[in-house]
Protein backbone atom coordinates (compact mmCIF):
# COMPACT_ATOMS: atom_id res chain seq x y z
CA UNK A 1 0.00 0.00 0.00
CA UNK A 2 2.78 2.46 0.86
CA UNK A 3 4.56 1.63 -2.42
CA UNK A 4 1.41 2.67 -4.27
CA UNK A 5 1.48 5.96 -2.37
CA UNK A 6 5.08 6.60 -3.29
CA UNK A 7 4.31 6.46 -7.02
CA UNK A 8 0.75 7.83 -7.02
CA UNK A 9 0.57 11.47 -8.17
CA UNK A 10 -1.18 13.80 -5.75
CA UNK A 11 -4.45 15.29 -6.97
CA UNK A 12 -4.53 19.08 -7.27
CA UNK A 13 -7.46 19.44 -4.85
CA UNK A 14 -5.61 17.32 -2.31
CA UNK A 15 -2.61 19.62 -2.29
CA UNK A 16 -4.99 22.56 -1.76
CA UNK A 17 -6.53 20.97 1.34
CA UNK A 18 -3.13 19.99 2.69
CA UNK A 19 -1.79 23.50 2.01
CA UNK A 20 -4.77 25.03 3.82
CA UNK A 21 -4.19 22.80 6.84
CA UNK A 22 -0.47 23.61 6.94
CA UNK A 23 -1.26 27.34 6.64
CA UNK A 24 -3.56 27.05 9.68
CA UNK A 25 -0.65 25.69 11.68
CA UNK A 26 1.88 28.25 10.51
CA UNK A 27 -0.35 31.34 10.24
CA UNK A 28 -1.54 30.81 13.82
CA UNK A 29 2.10 30.33 14.94
CA UNK A 30 1.26 26.88 16.28
CA UNK A 31 4.24 25.39 14.43
CA UNK A 32 7.32 27.22 13.13
CA UNK A 33 6.71 28.64 9.65
CA UNK A 34 9.64 26.72 8.12
CA UNK A 35 8.68 23.38 9.73
CA UNK A 36 7.05 22.08 6.55
CA UNK A 37 9.49 23.48 3.99
CA UNK A 38 11.26 20.17 3.43
CA UNK A 39 8.26 17.86 3.98
CA UNK A 40 6.19 16.13 1.31
CA UNK A 41 2.64 15.43 2.48
CA UNK A 42 0.39 13.23 0.33
CA UNK A 43 -2.96 11.46 0.62
CA UNK A 44 -2.76 7.70 0.25
CA UNK A 45 -4.95 4.65 0.98
CA UNK A 46 -3.79 3.42 4.40
CA UNK A 47 -5.10 0.53 6.46
CA UNK A 48 -5.48 0.98 10.19
CA UNK A 49 -3.83 4.40 10.39
CA UNK A 50 -4.75 8.02 9.74
CA UNK A 51 -1.17 8.86 8.86
CA UNK A 52 2.30 7.42 8.58
CA UNK A 53 5.84 8.75 8.31
CA UNK A 54 7.63 6.07 6.26
CA UNK A 55 10.85 8.04 5.96
CA UNK A 56 12.26 11.40 7.01
CA UNK A 57 10.57 14.27 5.20
CA UNK A 58 7.56 12.21 4.02
CA UNK A 59 4.04 12.09 5.47
CA UNK A 60 1.24 9.94 4.05
CA UNK A 61 -2.32 10.76 5.17
CA UNK A 62 -5.17 8.30 4.76
CA UNK A 63 -7.52 8.99 1.84
CA UNK A 64 -10.42 9.05 4.30
CA UNK A 65 -9.13 12.36 5.69
CA UNK A 66 -9.95 14.21 2.46
CA UNK A 67 -13.40 15.02 3.86
CA UNK A 68 -11.97 16.76 6.95
CA UNK A 69 -11.91 20.48 7.54
CA UNK A 70 -8.57 22.28 7.28
CA UNK A 71 -8.46 22.53 11.09
CA UNK A 72 -9.20 18.82 11.54
CA UNK A 73 -6.52 17.90 9.03
CA UNK A 74 -4.11 20.38 10.65
CA UNK A 75 -4.17 18.51 13.95
CA UNK A 76 -3.49 15.18 12.20
CA UNK A 77 -0.62 16.76 10.25
CA UNK A 78 0.76 18.18 13.52
CA UNK A 79 0.72 14.65 15.00
CA UNK A 80 2.62 13.23 12.03
CA UNK A 81 4.98 16.24 12.03
CA UNK A 82 6.05 15.20 15.55
CA UNK A 83 7.12 11.84 14.12
CA UNK A 84 9.25 13.64 11.51
CA UNK A 85 10.92 15.50 14.39
CA UNK A 86 11.50 12.19 16.16
CA UNK A 87 13.13 10.88 12.97
CA UNK A 88 15.46 13.89 12.99
CA UNK A 89 16.21 13.63 16.69
CA UNK A 90 16.84 9.87 16.79
CA UNK A 91 17.98 9.16 13.25
CA UNK A 92 16.14 6.91 10.81
CA UNK A 93 17.39 3.56 12.09
CA UNK A 94 16.99 4.38 15.78
CA UNK A 95 13.53 5.90 15.27
CA UNK A 96 12.29 2.75 13.55
CA UNK A 97 13.86 0.52 16.21
CA UNK A 98 12.52 2.65 19.07
CA UNK A 99 9.06 2.63 17.51
CA UNK A 100 9.01 -1.17 17.24
CA UNK A 101 10.42 -1.57 20.77
CA UNK A 102 7.64 0.67 22.12
CA UNK A 103 4.98 -1.28 20.19
CA UNK A 104 6.33 -4.48 21.73
CA UNK A 105 6.56 -2.97 25.22
CA UNK A 106 2.90 -1.96 25.25
CA UNK A 107 1.58 -5.20 23.78
CA UNK A 108 1.15 -4.04 20.19
CA UNK A 109 -0.38 -0.65 20.88
CA UNK A 110 -0.02 2.43 18.72
CA UNK A 111 -1.86 4.76 21.05
CA UNK A 112 -1.02 7.01 24.01
CA UNK A 113 0.56 4.08 25.87
CA UNK A 114 3.28 4.04 23.18
CA UNK A 115 6.06 6.47 24.16
CA UNK A 116 6.62 8.01 20.70
CA UNK A 117 2.89 8.16 19.99
CA UNK A 118 2.22 9.81 23.37
CA UNK A 119 4.45 12.72 22.37
CA UNK A 120 2.65 13.06 19.03
CA UNK A 121 -0.81 12.85 20.64
CA UNK A 122 0.13 15.51 23.20
CA UNK A 123 1.04 17.89 20.36
CA UNK A 124 -2.13 16.97 18.47
CA UNK A 125 -4.24 17.69 21.57
CA UNK A 126 -2.51 21.05 22.13
CA UNK A 127 -3.01 22.07 18.49
CA UNK A 128 -6.68 21.03 18.59
CA UNK A 129 -7.30 23.05 21.75
CA UNK A 130 -5.56 26.10 20.31
CA UNK A 131 -7.40 25.92 16.98
CA UNK A 132 -10.76 25.46 18.74
CA UNK A 133 -9.99 28.32 21.12
CA UNK A 134 -9.10 30.66 18.27
CA UNK A 135 -12.28 29.81 16.41
CA UNK A 136 -14.39 30.75 19.44
CA UNK A 137 -15.23 27.16 20.40
CA UNK A 138 -14.51 26.11 23.96
CA UNK A 139 -12.38 22.94 23.95
CA UNK A 140 -13.82 20.05 26.01
CA UNK A 141 -12.22 19.27 29.37
PDB file of C-alpha atoms in Angstrom:
ATOM      1  CA  UNK A   1       0.000   0.000   0.000  1.00  0.00           C
ATOM      2  CA  UNK A   2       2.782   2.464   0.858  1.00  0.00           C
ATOM      3  CA  UNK A   3       4.560   1.632  -2.420  1.00  0.00           C
ATOM      4  CA  UNK A   4       1.407   2.667  -4.270  1.00  0.00           C
ATOM      5  CA  UNK A   5       1.482   5.963  -2.374  1.00  0.00           C
ATOM      6  CA  UNK A   6       5.085   6.602  -3.292  1.00  0.00           C
ATOM      7  CA  UNK A   7       4.311   6.458  -7.020  1.00  0.00           C
ATOM      8  CA  UNK A   8       0.752   7.826  -7.021  1.00  0.00           C
ATOM      9  CA  UNK A   9       0.575  11.471  -8.175  1.00  0.00           C
ATOM     10  CA  UNK A  10      -1.179  13.798  -5.753  1.00  0.00           C
ATOM     11  CA  UNK A  11      -4.451  15.287  -6.972  1.00  0.00           C
ATOM     12  CA  UNK A  12      -4.529  19.084  -7.266  1.00  0.00           C
ATOM     13  CA  UNK A  13      -7.460  19.445  -4.847  1.00  0.00           C
ATOM     14  CA  UNK A  14      -5.610  17.317  -2.305  1.00  0.00           C
ATOM     15  CA  UNK A  15      -2.612  19.616  -2.288  1.00  0.00           C
ATOM     16  CA  UNK A  16      -4.986  22.564  -1.756  1.00  0.00           C
ATOM     17  CA  UNK A  17      -6.528  20.971   1.335  1.00  0.00           C
ATOM     18  CA  UNK A  18      -3.132  19.991   2.687  1.00  0.00           C
ATOM     19  CA  UNK A  19      -1.787  23.501   2.013  1.00  0.00           C
ATOM     20  CA  UNK A  20      -4.774  25.034   3.824  1.00  0.00           C
ATOM     21  CA  UNK A  21      -4.189  22.804   6.843  1.00  0.00           C
ATOM     22  CA  UNK A  22      -0.470  23.610   6.937  1.00  0.00           C
ATOM     23  CA  UNK A  23      -1.264  27.337   6.638  1.00  0.00           C
ATOM     24  CA  UNK A  24      -3.565  27.053   9.677  1.00  0.00           C
ATOM     25  CA  UNK A  25      -0.645  25.689  11.682  1.00  0.00           C
ATOM     26  CA  UNK A  26       1.884  28.247  10.511  1.00  0.00           C
ATOM     27  CA  UNK A  27      -0.351  31.340  10.241  1.00  0.00           C
ATOM     28  CA  UNK A  28      -1.544  30.808  13.816  1.00  0.00           C
ATOM     29  CA  UNK A  29       2.097  30.331  14.936  1.00  0.00           C
ATOM     30  CA  UNK A  30       1.262  26.880  16.279  1.00  0.00           C
ATOM     31  CA  UNK A  31       4.239  25.393  14.425  1.00  0.00           C
ATOM     32  CA  UNK A  32       7.325  27.219  13.132  1.00  0.00           C
ATOM     33  CA  UNK A  33       6.713  28.636   9.654  1.00  0.00           C
ATOM     34  CA  UNK A  34       9.637  26.719   8.120  1.00  0.00           C
ATOM     35  CA  UNK A  35       8.677  23.377   9.730  1.00  0.00           C
ATOM     36  CA  UNK A  36       7.049  22.082   6.550  1.00  0.00           C
ATOM     37  CA  UNK A  37       9.493  23.483   3.992  1.00  0.00           C
ATOM     38  CA  UNK A  38      11.264  20.170   3.427  1.00  0.00           C
ATOM     39  CA  UNK A  39       8.259  17.859   3.982  1.00  0.00           C
ATOM     40  CA  UNK A  40       6.191  16.126   1.312  1.00  0.00           C
ATOM     41  CA  UNK A  41       2.637  15.428   2.481  1.00  0.00           C
ATOM     42  CA  UNK A  42       0.386  13.232   0.333  1.00  0.00           C
ATOM     43  CA  UNK A  43      -2.962  11.458   0.621  1.00  0.00           C
ATOM     44  CA  UNK A  44      -2.759   7.699   0.248  1.00  0.00           C
ATOM     45  CA  UNK A  45      -4.946   4.653   0.981  1.00  0.00           C
ATOM     46  CA  UNK A  46      -3.795   3.421   4.405  1.00  0.00           C
ATOM     47  CA  UNK A  47      -5.099   0.526   6.456  1.00  0.00           C
ATOM     48  CA  UNK A  48      -5.483   0.984  10.191  1.00  0.00           C
ATOM     49  CA  UNK A  49      -3.834   4.404  10.386  1.00  0.00           C
ATOM     50  CA  UNK A  50      -4.754   8.022   9.742  1.00  0.00           C
ATOM     51  CA  UNK A  51      -1.175   8.862   8.863  1.00  0.00           C
ATOM     52  CA  UNK A  52       2.297   7.416   8.583  1.00  0.00           C
ATOM     53  CA  UNK A  53       5.837   8.748   8.313  1.00  0.00           C
ATOM     54  CA  UNK A  54       7.625   6.071   6.260  1.00  0.00           C
ATOM     55  CA  UNK A  55      10.850   8.042   5.959  1.00  0.00           C
ATOM     56  CA  UNK A  56      12.258  11.401   7.006  1.00  0.00           C
ATOM     57  CA  UNK A  57      10.567  14.265   5.202  1.00  0.00           C
ATOM     58  CA  UNK A  58       7.563  12.205   4.020  1.00  0.00           C
ATOM     59  CA  UNK A  59       4.037  12.086   5.470  1.00  0.00           C
ATOM     60  CA  UNK A  60       1.241   9.941   4.055  1.00  0.00           C
ATOM     61  CA  UNK A  61      -2.319  10.760   5.166  1.00  0.00           C
ATOM     62  CA  UNK A  62      -5.170   8.299   4.758  1.00  0.00           C
ATOM     63  CA  UNK A  63      -7.519   8.986   1.842  1.00  0.00           C
ATOM     64  CA  UNK A  64     -10.421   9.050   4.300  1.00  0.00           C
ATOM     65  CA  UNK A  65      -9.130  12.358   5.690  1.00  0.00           C
ATOM     66  CA  UNK A  66      -9.947  14.207   2.460  1.00  0.00           C
ATOM     67  CA  UNK A  67     -13.398  15.018   3.863  1.00  0.00           C
ATOM     68  CA  UNK A  68     -11.973  16.755   6.952  1.00  0.00           C
ATOM     69  CA  UNK A  69     -11.909  20.479   7.540  1.00  0.00           C
ATOM     70  CA  UNK A  70      -8.574  22.283   7.280  1.00  0.00           C
ATOM     71  CA  UNK A  71      -8.464  22.529  11.090  1.00  0.00           C
ATOM     72  CA  UNK A  72      -9.197  18.825  11.539  1.00  0.00           C
ATOM     73  CA  UNK A  73      -6.519  17.904   9.033  1.00  0.00           C
ATOM     74  CA  UNK A  74      -4.107  20.378  10.651  1.00  0.00           C
ATOM     75  CA  UNK A  75      -4.175  18.513  13.947  1.00  0.00           C
ATOM     76  CA  UNK A  76      -3.485  15.179  12.197  1.00  0.00           C
ATOM     77  CA  UNK A  77      -0.620  16.760  10.246  1.00  0.00           C
ATOM     78  CA  UNK A  78       0.762  18.176  13.518  1.00  0.00           C
ATOM     79  CA  UNK A  79       0.716  14.653  14.996  1.00  0.00           C
ATOM     80  CA  UNK A  80       2.620  13.230  12.028  1.00  0.00           C
ATOM     81  CA  UNK A  81       4.984  16.236  12.033  1.00  0.00           C
ATOM     82  CA  UNK A  82       6.052  15.203  15.555  1.00  0.00           C
ATOM     83  CA  UNK A  83       7.118  11.839  14.119  1.00  0.00           C
ATOM     84  CA  UNK A  84       9.252  13.645  11.506  1.00  0.00           C
ATOM     85  CA  UNK A  85      10.918  15.499  14.389  1.00  0.00           C
ATOM     86  CA  UNK A  86      11.501  12.190  16.164  1.00  0.00           C
ATOM     87  CA  UNK A  87      13.127  10.875  12.975  1.00  0.00           C
ATOM     88  CA  UNK A  88      15.463  13.893  12.986  1.00  0.00           C
ATOM     89  CA  UNK A  89      16.212  13.634  16.690  1.00  0.00           C
ATOM     90  CA  UNK A  90      16.839   9.869  16.791  1.00  0.00           C
ATOM     91  CA  UNK A  91      17.980   9.162  13.248  1.00  0.00           C
ATOM     92  CA  UNK A  92      16.143   6.914  10.809  1.00  0.00           C
ATOM     93  CA  UNK A  93      17.390   3.560  12.095  1.00  0.00           C
ATOM     94  CA  UNK A  94      16.990   4.376  15.782  1.00  0.00           C
ATOM     95  CA  UNK A  95      13.527   5.904  15.267  1.00  0.00           C
ATOM     96  CA  UNK A  96      12.287   2.750  13.555  1.00  0.00           C
ATOM     97  CA  UNK A  97      13.865   0.516  16.207  1.00  0.00           C
ATOM     98  CA  UNK A  98      12.519   2.647  19.070  1.00  0.00           C
ATOM     99  CA  UNK A  99       9.057   2.627  17.505  1.00  0.00           C
ATOM    100  CA  UNK A 100       9.013  -1.172  17.236  1.00  0.00           C
ATOM    101  CA  UNK A 101      10.425  -1.566  20.770  1.00  0.00           C
ATOM    102  CA  UNK A 102       7.643   0.673  22.125  1.00  0.00           C
ATOM    103  CA  UNK A 103       4.978  -1.283  20.188  1.00  0.00           C
ATOM    104  CA  UNK A 104       6.335  -4.481  21.726  1.00  0.00           C
ATOM    105  CA  UNK A 105       6.564  -2.975  25.219  1.00  0.00           C
ATOM    106  CA  UNK A 106       2.899  -1.959  25.245  1.00  0.00           C
ATOM    107  CA  UNK A 107       1.576  -5.196  23.775  1.00  0.00           C
ATOM    108  CA  UNK A 108       1.152  -4.043  20.195  1.00  0.00           C
ATOM    109  CA  UNK A 109      -0.380  -0.645  20.879  1.00  0.00           C
ATOM    110  CA  UNK A 110      -0.022   2.432  18.722  1.00  0.00           C
ATOM    111  CA  UNK A 111      -1.864   4.759  21.052  1.00  0.00           C
ATOM    112  CA  UNK A 112      -1.024   7.013  24.008  1.00  0.00           C
ATOM    113  CA  UNK A 113       0.565   4.077  25.871  1.00  0.00           C
ATOM    114  CA  UNK A 114       3.277   4.042  23.178  1.00  0.00           C
ATOM    115  CA  UNK A 115       6.056   6.469  24.162  1.00  0.00           C
ATOM    116  CA  UNK A 116       6.622   8.006  20.703  1.00  0.00           C
ATOM    117  CA  UNK A 117       2.886   8.164  19.994  1.00  0.00           C
ATOM    118  CA  UNK A 118       2.215   9.809  23.372  1.00  0.00           C
ATOM    119  CA  UNK A 119       4.455  12.721  22.372  1.00  0.00           C
ATOM    120  CA  UNK A 120       2.646  13.057  19.030  1.00  0.00           C
ATOM    121  CA  UNK A 121      -0.814  12.848  20.636  1.00  0.00           C
ATOM    122  CA  UNK A 122       0.134  15.510  23.198  1.00  0.00           C
ATOM    123  CA  UNK A 123       1.039  17.887  20.364  1.00  0.00           C
ATOM    124  CA  UNK A 124      -2.127  16.965  18.466  1.00  0.00           C
ATOM    125  CA  UNK A 125      -4.238  17.691  21.570  1.00  0.00           C
ATOM    126  CA  UNK A 126      -2.513  21.045  22.132  1.00  0.00           C
ATOM    127  CA  UNK A 127      -3.006  22.066  18.489  1.00  0.00           C
ATOM    128  CA  UNK A 128      -6.679  21.026  18.586  1.00  0.00           C
ATOM    129  CA  UNK A 129      -7.300  23.045  21.749  1.00  0.00           C
ATOM    130  CA  UNK A 130      -5.562  26.102  20.311  1.00  0.00           C
ATOM    131  CA  UNK A 131      -7.405  25.922  16.983  1.00  0.00           C
ATOM    132  CA  UNK A 132     -10.758  25.465  18.740  1.00  0.00           C
ATOM    133  CA  UNK A 133      -9.988  28.320  21.122  1.00  0.00           C
ATOM    134  CA  UNK A 134      -9.095  30.659  18.267  1.00  0.00           C
ATOM    135  CA  UNK A 135     -12.281  29.812  16.409  1.00  0.00           C
ATOM    136  CA  UNK A 136     -14.389  30.750  19.443  1.00  0.00           C
ATOM    137  CA  UNK A 137     -15.234  27.160  20.400  1.00  0.00           C
ATOM    138  CA  UNK A 138     -14.507  26.112  23.958  1.00  0.00           C
ATOM    139  CA  UNK A 139     -12.383  22.937  23.951  1.00  0.00           C
ATOM    140  CA  UNK A 140     -13.825  20.050  26.007  1.00  0.00           C
ATOM    141  CA  UNK A 141     -12.224  19.270  29.375  1.00  0.00           C
TER     142      UNK A 141
END
